[in-house]
mmCIF file of C-alpha atoms in Angstrom:
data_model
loop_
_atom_site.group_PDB
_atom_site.id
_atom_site.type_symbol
_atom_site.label_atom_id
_atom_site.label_comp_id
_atom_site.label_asym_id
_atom_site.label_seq_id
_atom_site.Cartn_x
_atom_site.Cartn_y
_atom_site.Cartn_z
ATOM 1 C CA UNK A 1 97.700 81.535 158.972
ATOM 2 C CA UNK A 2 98.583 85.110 159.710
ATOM 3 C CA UNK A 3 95.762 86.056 161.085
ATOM 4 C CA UNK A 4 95.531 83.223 163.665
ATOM 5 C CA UNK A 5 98.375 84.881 164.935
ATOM 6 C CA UNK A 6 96.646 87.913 166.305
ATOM 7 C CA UNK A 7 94.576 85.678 168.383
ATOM 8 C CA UNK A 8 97.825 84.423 169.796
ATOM 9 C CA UNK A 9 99.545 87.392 170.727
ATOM 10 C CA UNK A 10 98.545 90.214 172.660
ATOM 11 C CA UNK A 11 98.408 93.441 170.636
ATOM 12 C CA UNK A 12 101.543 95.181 172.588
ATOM 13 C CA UNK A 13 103.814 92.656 170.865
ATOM 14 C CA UNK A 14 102.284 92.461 167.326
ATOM 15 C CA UNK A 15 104.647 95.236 165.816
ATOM 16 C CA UNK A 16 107.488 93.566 167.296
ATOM 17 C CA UNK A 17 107.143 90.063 166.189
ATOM 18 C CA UNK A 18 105.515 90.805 162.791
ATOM 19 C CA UNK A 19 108.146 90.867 160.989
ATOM 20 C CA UNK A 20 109.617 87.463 161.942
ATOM 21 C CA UNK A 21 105.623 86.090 160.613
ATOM 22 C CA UNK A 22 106.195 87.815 157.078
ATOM 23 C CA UNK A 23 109.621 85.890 156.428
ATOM 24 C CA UNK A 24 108.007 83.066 156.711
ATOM 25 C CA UNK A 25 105.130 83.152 154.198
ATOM 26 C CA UNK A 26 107.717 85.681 152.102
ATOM 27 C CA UNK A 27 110.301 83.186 152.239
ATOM 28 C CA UNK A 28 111.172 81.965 148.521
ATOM 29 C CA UNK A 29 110.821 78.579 149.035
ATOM 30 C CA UNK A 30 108.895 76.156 151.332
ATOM 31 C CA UNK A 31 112.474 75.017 152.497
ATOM 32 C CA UNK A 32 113.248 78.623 153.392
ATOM 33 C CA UNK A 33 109.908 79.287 155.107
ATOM 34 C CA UNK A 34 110.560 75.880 156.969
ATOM 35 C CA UNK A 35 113.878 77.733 158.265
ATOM 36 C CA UNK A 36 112.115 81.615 158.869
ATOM 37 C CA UNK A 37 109.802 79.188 161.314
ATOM 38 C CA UNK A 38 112.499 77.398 162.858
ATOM 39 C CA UNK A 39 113.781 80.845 163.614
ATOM 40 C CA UNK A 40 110.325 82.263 164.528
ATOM 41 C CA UNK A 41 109.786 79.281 167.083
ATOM 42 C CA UNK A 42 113.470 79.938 168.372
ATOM 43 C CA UNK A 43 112.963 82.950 169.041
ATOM 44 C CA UNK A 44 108.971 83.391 170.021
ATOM 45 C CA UNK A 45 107.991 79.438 171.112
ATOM 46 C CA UNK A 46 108.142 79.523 174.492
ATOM 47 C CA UNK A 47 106.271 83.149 174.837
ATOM 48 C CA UNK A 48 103.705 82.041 171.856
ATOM 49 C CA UNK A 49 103.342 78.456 171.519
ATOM 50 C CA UNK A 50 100.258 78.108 169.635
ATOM 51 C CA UNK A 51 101.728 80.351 166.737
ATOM 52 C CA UNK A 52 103.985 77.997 165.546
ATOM 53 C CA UNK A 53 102.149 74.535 166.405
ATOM 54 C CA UNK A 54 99.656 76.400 164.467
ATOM 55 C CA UNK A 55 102.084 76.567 161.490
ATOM 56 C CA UNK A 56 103.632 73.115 162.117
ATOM 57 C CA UNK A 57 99.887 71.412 162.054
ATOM 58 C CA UNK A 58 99.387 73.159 158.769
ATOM 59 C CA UNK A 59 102.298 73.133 157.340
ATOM 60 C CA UNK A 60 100.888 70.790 154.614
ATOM 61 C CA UNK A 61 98.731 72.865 153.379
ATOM 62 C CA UNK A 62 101.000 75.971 153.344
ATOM 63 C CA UNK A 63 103.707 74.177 150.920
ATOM 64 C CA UNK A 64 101.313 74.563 147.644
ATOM 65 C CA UNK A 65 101.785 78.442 148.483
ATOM 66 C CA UNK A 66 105.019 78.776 147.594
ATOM 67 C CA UNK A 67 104.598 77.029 144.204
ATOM 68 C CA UNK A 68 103.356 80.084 142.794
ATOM 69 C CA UNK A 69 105.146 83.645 141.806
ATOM 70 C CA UNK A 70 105.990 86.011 144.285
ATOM 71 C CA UNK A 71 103.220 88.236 142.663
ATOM 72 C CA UNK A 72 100.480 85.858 142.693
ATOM 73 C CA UNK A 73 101.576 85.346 146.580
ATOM 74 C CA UNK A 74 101.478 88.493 147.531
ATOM 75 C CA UNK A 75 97.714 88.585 146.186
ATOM 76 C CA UNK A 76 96.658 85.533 147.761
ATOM 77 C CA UNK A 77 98.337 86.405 151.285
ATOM 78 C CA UNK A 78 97.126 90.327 151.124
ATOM 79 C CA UNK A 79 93.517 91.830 151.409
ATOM 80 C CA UNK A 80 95.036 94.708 149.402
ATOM 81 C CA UNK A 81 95.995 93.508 146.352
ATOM 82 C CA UNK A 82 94.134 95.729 143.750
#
C-alpha cells in the first residue's frame, strides 16, 4: 500500500507527508491504524484523494497485518529487512 502512494503524490511532497503513511501501517493495532488514516485523510484528502480511498478499498486486507509482531511487520512492510 505504501508504494501506491508514490504514484499519488508528486515527489516534492513525499518527505513531507511520509511520515503521516508510516503511522498508519506502524500503528499497534488495526483500530489505531484506522485512526493514523482518519488523521492522514484529515489532513492530506482533499490534496491526495486516491491515497486514502486506496487504503479504505483495502482496508480488508490490511487488518491481518497487524496480527503479527512488530518485528515480523517491519519485515513484511520493508525491502530491507536482513
Amino acid at each position: 500500500m505504501a508504494r501506491s502512494y508514490f504514484a499519488h503524490v508528486p515527489a516534492t511532497c513525499w518527505l513531507v507527508d511520509q511520515g503521516n503513511l508510516k503511522s498508519i501501517y506502524r500503528a499497534e493495532t488495526a483500530q489505531a491504524a484506522a485512526l493514523r488514516l482518519d488523521e492522514f485523510e484529515y489532513k492530506w484528502g482533499d490534496k491526495f484523494p486516491p491515497i486514502g480511498q486506496s487504503w479504505r478499498r483495502n482496508w480488508e486486507q490490511i487488518i491481518p497485518f497487524f496480527a503479527y509482531p512488530e518485528a515480523v511487520r517491519k519485515i513484511i512492510y520493508t525491502t530491507n529487512a536482513i
